[in-house]
Amino acid sequence: MTGNRWAMLTSNKAILADFFRDNPAAIANYLTEKMKENDFDAARTGLSLVMRAQNVQMLARDAGLRRDALYRTFGGRIDPQLSRILRLFDALNVQASVVRAGPSEVQSAPSWTAPDAFEGLAKRLTQGFASNRFEEAVLALKEAVLSQNVSALAREAGIERRTMYKTFGGAVDPNLSRILKVLAAMQLRLLIVALPHRSALPRPKLGRPPKAPRASS
């Protein structure tokens, strides 16, 4: 499918719904593709399209967010924070795991840590993201970052050392862009997986419900 054709399709919410509405497997595959190169703009766009494909009012309810907050966070204009990404994932019935980046995404082996160390980091981060719980994910990121030479990691990620400590010290809600930069520096990437089916309240179809007929006088 050409870029122009895809852009035309994704501008139509009904077509988006056919692709992604209440379909965790399709959502997981699409978001994995959008996030595989740790490109912030691609990841943000992917999250926005998936959000807009749903019944947003019901999705906001499932995520524990106000509808306007969901639109504002995932409308494609701001840098979403981890806590809301995890809430969105939980509402969509998907979760993130962390794996080694493919050879095409890796520039060269880092000199500041052993390449084998990244396998352990991927495992720890996957454990942290597994439940879509913010506290566990933040702790895993903190442990992964602080286990490295932070100065070298910050330099590789293009983030100031002081900002690295502040962002991943466990006391703030990190933004997606910085998480992706750190993953890229560690030669890791996100892999989104669908969770087993769970029962939920039925969601209405797109559009407003039909008006009830007036009672005859």
PDB file of C-alpha atoms in Angstrom:
ATOM      1  CA  MET A   1       0.000   0.000   0.000  1.00  0.00           C
ATOM      2  CA  THR A   2       1.455   3.384  -1.011  1.00  0.00           C
ATOM      3  CA  GLY A   3       2.019   6.178   1.472  1.00  0.00           C
ATOM      4  CA  ASN A   4      -0.673   8.364  -0.094  1.00  0.00           C
ATOM      5  CA  ARG A   5      -3.171   5.505  -0.100  1.00  0.00           C
ATOM      6  CA  TRP A   6      -2.448   4.733   3.565  1.00  0.00           C
ATOM      7  CA  ALA A   7      -2.725   8.409   4.512  1.00  0.00           C
ATOM      8  CA  MET A   8      -6.124   8.589   2.826  1.00  0.00           C
ATOM      9  CA  LEU A   9      -7.345   5.468   4.609  1.00  0.00           C
ATOM     10  CA  THR A  10      -6.136   6.568   8.031  1.00  0.00           C
ATOM     11  CA  SER A  11      -7.944   9.890   7.716  1.00  0.00           C
ATOM     12  CA  ASN A  12     -11.237   7.992   7.774  1.00  0.00           C
ATOM     13  CA  LYS A  13     -12.234   6.849  11.257  1.00  0.00           C
ATOM     14  CA  ALA A  14     -14.582   4.153   9.976  1.00  0.00           C
ATOM     15  CA  ILE A  15     -11.751   2.578   7.991  1.00  0.00           C
ATOM     16  CA  LEU A  16      -9.419   2.850  10.982  1.00  0.00           C
ATOM     17  CA  ALA A  17     -12.039   1.077  13.054  1.00  0.00           C
ATOM     18  CA  ASP A  18     -12.128  -1.792  10.558  1.00  0.00           C
ATOM     19  CA  PHE A  19      -8.378  -2.238  11.030  1.00  0.00           C
ATOM     20  CA  PHE A  20      -7.940  -1.715  14.754  1.00  0.00           C
ATOM     21  CA  ARG A  21     -11.225  -1.467  16.656  1.00  0.00           C
ATOM     22  CA  ASP A  22     -11.194  -3.934  19.577  1.00  0.00           C
ATOM     23  CA  ASN A  23      -8.481  -5.939  17.793  1.00  0.00           C
ATOM     24  CA  PRO A  24      -5.480  -6.318  20.130  1.00  0.00           C
ATOM     25  CA  ALA A  25      -3.545  -8.528  17.699  1.00  0.00           C
ATOM     26  CA  ALA A  26      -3.746  -5.972  14.875  1.00  0.00           C
ATOM     27  CA  ILE A  27      -2.952  -3.137  17.293  1.00  0.00           C
ATOM     28  CA  ALA A  28       0.095  -4.980  18.627  1.00  0.00           C
ATOM     29  CA  ASN A  29       1.463  -5.723  15.159  1.00  0.00           C
ATOM     30  CA  TYR A  30       0.954  -2.145  13.985  1.00  0.00           C
ATOM     31  CA  LEU A  31       2.487  -0.501  17.051  1.00  0.00           C
ATOM     32  CA  THR A  32       5.462  -2.867  16.961  1.00  0.00           C
ATOM     33  CA  GLU A  33       6.115  -1.808  13.377  1.00  0.00           C
ATOM     34  CA  LYS A  34       5.785   1.895  14.227  1.00  0.00           C
ATOM     35  CA  MET A  35       8.138   1.586  17.208  1.00  0.00           C
ATOM     36  CA  LYS A  36      10.759  -0.778  15.821  1.00  0.00           C
ATOM     37  CA  GLU A  37      13.247   1.994  14.969  1.00  0.00           C
ATOM     38  CA  ASN A  38      12.655   3.986  18.186  1.00  0.00           C
ATOM     39  CA  ASP A  39      11.478   6.900  16.057  1.00  0.00           C
ATOM     40  CA  PHE A  40       9.409   9.217  18.237  1.00  0.00           C
ATOM     41  CA  ASP A  41       7.259  10.729  15.477  1.00  0.00           C
ATOM     42  CA  ALA A  42       6.381   7.301  14.089  1.00  0.00           C
ATOM     43  CA  ALA A  43       5.543   5.946  17.545  1.00  0.00           C
ATOM     44  CA  ARG A  44       3.417   8.964  18.433  1.00  0.00           C
ATOM     45  CA  THR A  45       1.530   8.727  15.142  1.00  0.00           C
ATOM     46  CA  GLY A  46       0.888   5.043  15.703  1.00  0.00           C
ATOM     47  CA  LEU A  47      -0.543   5.623  19.162  1.00  0.00           C
ATOM     48  CA  SER A  48      -2.752   8.407  17.822  1.00  0.00           C
ATOM     49  CA  LEU A  49      -4.198   6.317  14.995  1.00  0.00           C
ATOM     50  CA  VAL A  50      -4.898   3.362  17.255  1.00  0.00           C
ATOM     51  CA  MET A  51      -6.605   5.620  19.793  1.00  0.00           C
ATOM     52  CA  ARG A  52      -8.794   7.288  17.155  1.00  0.00           C
ATOM     53  CA  ALA A  53      -9.852   3.902  15.783  1.00  0.00           C
ATOM     54  CA  GLN A  54     -11.651   3.064  19.024  1.00  0.00           C
ATOM     55  CA  ASN A  55     -14.830   4.344  20.590  1.00  0.00           C
ATOM     56  CA  VAL A  56     -12.907   7.032  22.443  1.00  0.00           C
ATOM     57  CA  GLN A  57     -15.461   7.589  25.176  1.00  0.00           C
ATOM     58  CA  MET A  58     -15.421   3.907  26.121  1.00  0.00           C
ATOM     59  CA  LEU A  59     -11.649   3.702  25.719  1.00  0.00           C
ATOM     60  CA  ALA A  60     -11.216   6.651  28.070  1.00  0.00           C
ATOM     61  CA  ARG A  61     -13.427   4.922  30.611  1.00  0.00           C
ATOM     62  CA  ASP A  62     -11.397   1.725  30.379  1.00  0.00           C
ATOM     63  CA  ALA A  63      -8.148   3.697  30.690  1.00  0.00           C
ATOM     64  CA  GLY A  64      -9.384   5.670  33.683  1.00  0.00           C
ATOM     65  CA  LEU A  65      -8.922   8.978  31.875  1.00  0.00           C
ATOM     66  CA  ARG A  66     -11.206  11.812  30.880  1.00  0.00           C
ATOM     67  CA  ARG A  67     -12.118  11.779  27.205  1.00  0.00           C
ATOM     68  CA  ASP A  68     -10.532  15.188  26.619  1.00  0.00           C
ATOM     69  CA  ALA A  69      -7.353  14.059  28.402  1.00  0.00           C
ATOM     70  CA  LEU A  70      -7.144  10.986  26.172  1.00  0.00           C
ATOM     71  CA  TYR A  71      -7.502  13.120  23.030  1.00  0.00           C
ATOM     72  CA  ARG A  72      -4.991  15.657  24.294  1.00  0.00           C
ATOM     73  CA  THR A  73      -2.425  13.011  25.240  1.00  0.00           C
ATOM     74  CA  PHE A  74      -2.693  10.878  22.110  1.00  0.00           C
ATOM     75  CA  GLY A  75      -3.834  13.429  19.560  1.00  0.00           C
ATOM     76  CA  GLY A  76      -0.393  13.382  17.965  1.00  0.00           C
ATOM     77  CA  ARG A  77       0.818  16.802  19.130  1.00  0.00           C
ATOM     78  CA  ILE A  78       2.419  16.238  22.532  1.00  0.00           C
ATOM     79  CA  ASP A  79       4.973  13.858  24.021  1.00  0.00           C
ATOM     80  CA  PRO A  80       2.884  11.349  26.004  1.00  0.00           C
ATOM     81  CA  GLN A  81       4.006  10.267  29.444  1.00  0.00           C
ATOM     82  CA  LEU A  82       4.598   6.665  30.408  1.00  0.00           C
ATOM     83  CA  SER A  83       1.751   6.442  32.917  1.00  0.00           C
ATOM     84  CA  ARG A  84      -0.846   7.306  30.274  1.00  0.00           C
ATOM     85  CA  ILE A  85       0.736   5.062  27.659  1.00  0.00           C
ATOM     86  CA  LEU A  86       0.427   2.145  30.064  1.00  0.00           C
ATOM     87  CA  ARG A  87      -3.196   3.052  30.790  1.00  0.00           C
ATOM     88  CA  LEU A  88      -3.880   3.125  27.058  1.00  0.00           C
ATOM     89  CA  PHE A  89      -2.168  -0.236  26.564  1.00  0.00           C
ATOM     90  CA  ASP A  90      -4.198  -1.768  29.378  1.00  0.00           C
ATOM     91  CA  ALA A  91      -7.445  -0.457  27.895  1.00  0.00           C
ATOM     92  CA  LEU A  92      -6.445  -1.803  24.463  1.00  0.00           C
ATOM     93  CA  ASN A  93      -5.529  -5.193  25.993  1.00  0.00           C
ATOM     94  CA  VAL A  94      -1.902  -5.074  24.870  1.00  0.00           C
ATOM     95  CA  GLN A  95       1.405  -4.729  26.684  1.00  0.00           C
ATOM     96  CA  ALA A  96       4.990  -3.848  25.847  1.00  0.00           C
ATOM     97  CA  SER A  97       7.987  -6.124  26.020  1.00  0.00           C
ATOM     98  CA  VAL A  98      11.584  -5.164  25.254  1.00  0.00           C
ATOM     99  CA  VAL A  99      13.854  -7.008  22.817  1.00  0.00           C
ATOM    100  CA  ARG A 100      17.209  -6.480  21.137  1.00  0.00           C
ATOM    101  CA  ALA A 101      17.138  -4.138  18.160  1.00  0.00           C
ATOM    102  CA  GLY A 102      17.614  -5.708  14.760  1.00  0.00           C
ATOM    103  CA  PRO A 103      20.985  -5.480  12.970  1.00  0.00           C
ATOM    104  CA  SER A 104      19.680  -2.747  10.668  1.00  0.00           C
ATOM    105  CA  GLU A 105      18.856  -0.524  13.660  1.00  0.00           C
ATOM    106  CA  VAL A 106      22.225  -0.986  15.397  1.00  0.00           C
ATOM    107  CA  GLN A 107      24.973   1.437  14.418  1.00  0.00           C
ATOM    108  CA  SER A 108      27.901  -0.253  16.204  1.00  0.00           C
ATOM    109  CA  ALA A 109      28.647  -2.110  19.419  1.00  0.00           C
ATOM    110  CA  PRO A 110      28.968   0.319  22.351  1.00  0.00           C
ATOM    111  CA  SER A 111      32.365   0.606  23.993  1.00  0.00           C
ATOM    112  CA  TRP A 112      30.962   1.487  27.408  1.00  0.00           C
ATOM    113  CA  THR A 113      29.267  -1.826  28.214  1.00  0.00           C
ATOM    114  CA  ALA A 114      29.353  -5.464  27.206  1.00  0.00           C
ATOM    115  CA  PRO A 115      26.877  -6.304  24.419  1.00  0.00           C
ATOM    116  CA  ASP A 116      25.623  -9.280  26.439  1.00  0.00           C
ATOM    117  CA  ALA A 117      24.446  -6.873  29.151  1.00  0.00           C
ATOM    118  CA  PHE A 118      21.618  -5.706  26.912  1.00  0.00           C
ATOM    119  CA  GLU A 119      19.953  -9.123  27.081  1.00  0.00           C
ATOM    120  CA  GLY A 120      19.621  -8.747  30.836  1.00  0.00           C
ATOM    121  CA  LEU A 121      18.319  -5.204  30.450  1.00  0.00           C
ATOM    122  CA  ALA A 122      15.696  -6.353  27.952  1.00  0.00           C
ATOM    123  CA  LYS A 123      14.538  -9.061  30.348  1.00  0.00           C
ATOM    124  CA  ARG A 124      14.327  -6.673  33.307  1.00  0.00           C
ATOM    125  CA  LEU A 125      12.435  -4.048  31.304  1.00  0.00           C
ATOM    126  CA  THR A 126      10.027  -6.651  29.953  1.00  0.00           C
ATOM    127  CA  GLN A 127       9.274  -7.707  33.525  1.00  0.00           C
ATOM    128  CA  GLY A 128       8.639  -4.086  34.434  1.00  0.00           C
ATOM    129  CA  PHE A 129       6.274  -3.446  31.546  1.00  0.00           C
ATOM    130  CA  ALA A 130       4.469  -6.795  31.816  1.00  0.00           C
ATOM    131  CA  SER A 131       1.591  -5.708  34.047  1.00  0.00           C
ATOM    132  CA  ASN A 132       1.064  -2.213  32.572  1.00  0.00           C
ATOM    133  CA  ARG A 133       1.649  -0.935  36.110  1.00  0.00           C
ATOM    134  CA  PHE A 134       3.354   2.448  36.193  1.00  0.00           C
ATOM    135  CA  GLU A 135       5.295   1.907  39.429  1.00  0.00           C
ATOM    136  CA  GLU A 136       6.832  -1.348  38.186  1.00  0.00           C
ATOM    137  CA  ALA A 137       7.726   0.100  34.782  1.00  0.00           C
ATOM    138  CA  VAL A 138       9.372   3.183  36.306  1.00  0.00           C
ATOM    139  CA  LEU A 139      11.386   1.024  38.697  1.00  0.00           C
ATOM    140  CA  ALA A 140      12.593  -1.189  35.845  1.00  0.00           C
ATOM    141  CA  LEU A 141      13.674   1.854  33.814  1.00  0.00           C
ATOM    142  CA  LYS A 142      15.479   3.281  36.837  1.00  0.00           C
ATOM    143  CA  GLU A 143      17.339   0.038  37.484  1.00  0.00           C
ATOM    144  CA  ALA A 144      18.261  -0.373  33.809  1.00  0.00           C
ATOM    145  CA  VAL A 145      19.608   3.164  33.472  1.00  0.00           C
ATOM    146  CA  LEU A 146      21.466   3.302  36.780  1.00  0.00           C
ATOM    147  CA  SER A 147      23.089  -0.084  36.150  1.00  0.00           C
ATOM    148  CA  GLN A 148      25.009   1.471  33.257  1.00  0.00           C
ATOM    149  CA  ASN A 149      27.710   4.090  32.930  1.00  0.00           C
ATOM    150  CA  VAL A 150      25.175   6.913  33.015  1.00  0.00           C
ATOM    151  CA  SER A 151      27.495   9.493  31.473  1.00  0.00           C
ATOM    152  CA  ALA A 152      28.210   7.245  28.485  1.00  0.00           C
ATOM    153  CA  LEU A 153      24.567   6.228  28.167  1.00  0.00           C
ATOM    154  CA  ALA A 154      23.445   9.859  28.276  1.00  0.00           C
ATOM    155  CA  ARG A 155      25.953  10.790  25.595  1.00  0.00           C
ATOM    156  CA  GLU A 156      24.810   7.909  23.375  1.00  0.00           C
ATOM    157  CA  ALA A 157      21.143   8.831  23.905  1.00  0.00           C
ATOM    158  CA  GLY A 158      21.686  12.538  23.257  1.00  0.00           C
ATOM    159  CA  ILE A 159      20.367  13.459  26.693  1.00  0.00           C
ATOM    160  CA  GLU A 160      22.196  15.533  29.288  1.00  0.00           C
ATOM    161  CA  ARG A 161      23.516  13.469  32.186  1.00  0.00           C
ATOM    162  CA  ARG A 162      21.628  15.582  34.705  1.00  0.00           C
ATOM    163  CA  THR A 163      18.415  15.179  32.710  1.00  0.00           C
ATOM    164  CA  MET A 164      18.993  11.431  32.517  1.00  0.00           C
ATOM    165  CA  TYR A 165      19.152  11.153  36.295  1.00  0.00           C
ATOM    166  CA  LYS A 166      16.082  13.361  36.693  1.00  0.00           C
ATOM    167  CA  THR A 167      14.018  11.534  34.069  1.00  0.00           C
ATOM    168  CA  PHE A 168      14.888   7.997  35.115  1.00  0.00           C
ATOM    169  CA  GLY A 169      15.507   8.460  38.818  1.00  0.00           C
ATOM    170  CA  GLY A 170      12.095   7.026  39.645  1.00  0.00           C
ATOM    171  CA  ALA A 171      10.477  10.246  40.853  1.00  0.00           C
ATOM    172  CA  VAL A 172       8.977  11.592  37.612  1.00  0.00           C
ATOM    173  CA  ASP A 173       6.742  10.310  34.819  1.00  0.00           C
ATOM    174  CA  PRO A 174       9.092   9.923  31.810  1.00  0.00           C
ATOM    175  CA  ASN A 175       8.030  10.985  28.331  1.00  0.00           C
ATOM    176  CA  LEU A 176       7.941   8.610  25.389  1.00  0.00           C
ATOM    177  CA  SER A 177      10.631  10.465  23.433  1.00  0.00           C
ATOM    178  CA  ARG A 178      13.234   9.993  26.174  1.00  0.00           C
ATOM    179  CA  ILE A 179      12.304   6.366  26.739  1.00  0.00           C
ATOM    180  CA  LEU A 180      12.848   5.675  23.038  1.00  0.00           C
ATOM    181  CA  LYS A 181      16.192   7.500  23.086  1.00  0.00           C
ATOM    182  CA  VAL A 182      17.399   5.385  25.993  1.00  0.00           C
ATOM    183  CA  LEU A 183      16.202   2.168  24.372  1.00  0.00           C
ATOM    184  CA  ALA A 184      18.011   3.101  21.166  1.00  0.00           C
ATOM    185  CA  ALA A 185      21.195   3.821  23.121  1.00  0.00           C
ATOM    186  CA  MET A 186      20.900   0.383  24.742  1.00  0.00           C
ATOM    187  CA  GLN A 187      20.274  -1.190  21.320  1.00  0.00           C
ATOM    188  CA  LEU A 188      16.809  -2.283  22.422  1.00  0.00           C
ATOM    189  CA  ARG A 189      13.298  -1.681  21.093  1.00  0.00           C
ATOM    190  CA  LEU A 190       9.685  -2.152  22.117  1.00  0.00           C
ATOM    191  CA  LEU A 191       7.688  -5.164  20.993  1.00  0.00           C
ATOM    192  CA  ILE A 192       3.947  -4.829  21.600  1.00  0.00           C
ATOM    193  CA  VAL A 193       2.029  -8.033  22.266  1.00  0.00           C
ATOM    194  CA  ALA A 194      -1.669  -8.783  22.522  1.00  0.00           C
ATOM    195  CA  LEU A 195      -2.956 -10.050  25.850  1.00  0.00           C
ATOM    196  CA  PRO A 196      -5.368 -12.980  26.203  1.00  0.00           C
ATOM    197  CA  HIS A 197      -8.982 -12.096  25.602  1.00  0.00           C
ATOM    198  CA  ARG A 198     -10.782 -10.715  28.605  1.00  0.00           C
ATOM    199  CA  SER A 199     -14.468 -10.087  29.021  1.00  0.00           C
ATOM    200  CA  ALA A 200     -15.512  -6.452  29.021  1.00  0.00           C
ATOM    201  CA  LEU A 201     -18.625  -4.392  28.759  1.00  0.00           C
ATOM    202  CA  PRO A 202     -19.845  -4.266  25.142  1.00  0.00           C
ATOM    203  CA  ARG A 203     -18.909  -1.102  23.303  1.00  0.00           C
ATOM    204  CA  PRO A 204     -21.411   0.697  21.100  1.00  0.00           C
ATOM    205  CA  LYS A 205     -20.795   1.023  17.391  1.00  0.00           C
ATOM    206  CA  LEU A 206     -19.385   4.193  15.888  1.00  0.00           C
ATOM    207  CA  GLY A 207     -21.714   7.150  15.784  1.00  0.00           C
ATOM    208  CA  ARG A 208     -24.565   8.279  17.959  1.00  0.00           C
ATOM    209  CA  PRO A 209     -27.300   5.811  18.913  1.00  0.00           C
ATOM    210  CA  PRO A 210     -30.545   6.233  16.955  1.00  0.00           C
ATOM    211  CA  LYS A 211     -33.205   8.360  18.592  1.00  0.00           C
ATOM    212  CA  ALA A 212     -36.094   6.504  20.131  1.00  0.00           C
ATOM    213  CA  PRO A 213     -39.403   7.026  18.295  1.00  0.00           C
ATOM    214  CA  ARG A 214     -41.757   9.476  19.940  1.00  0.00           C
ATOM    215  CA  ALA A 215     -44.774   8.022  21.645  1.00  0.00           C
ATOM    216  CA  SER A 216     -47.986   8.751  19.803  1.00  0.00           C
ATOM    217  CA  SER A 217     -50.403  11.039  21.639  1.00  0.00           C
TER     218      SER A 217
END
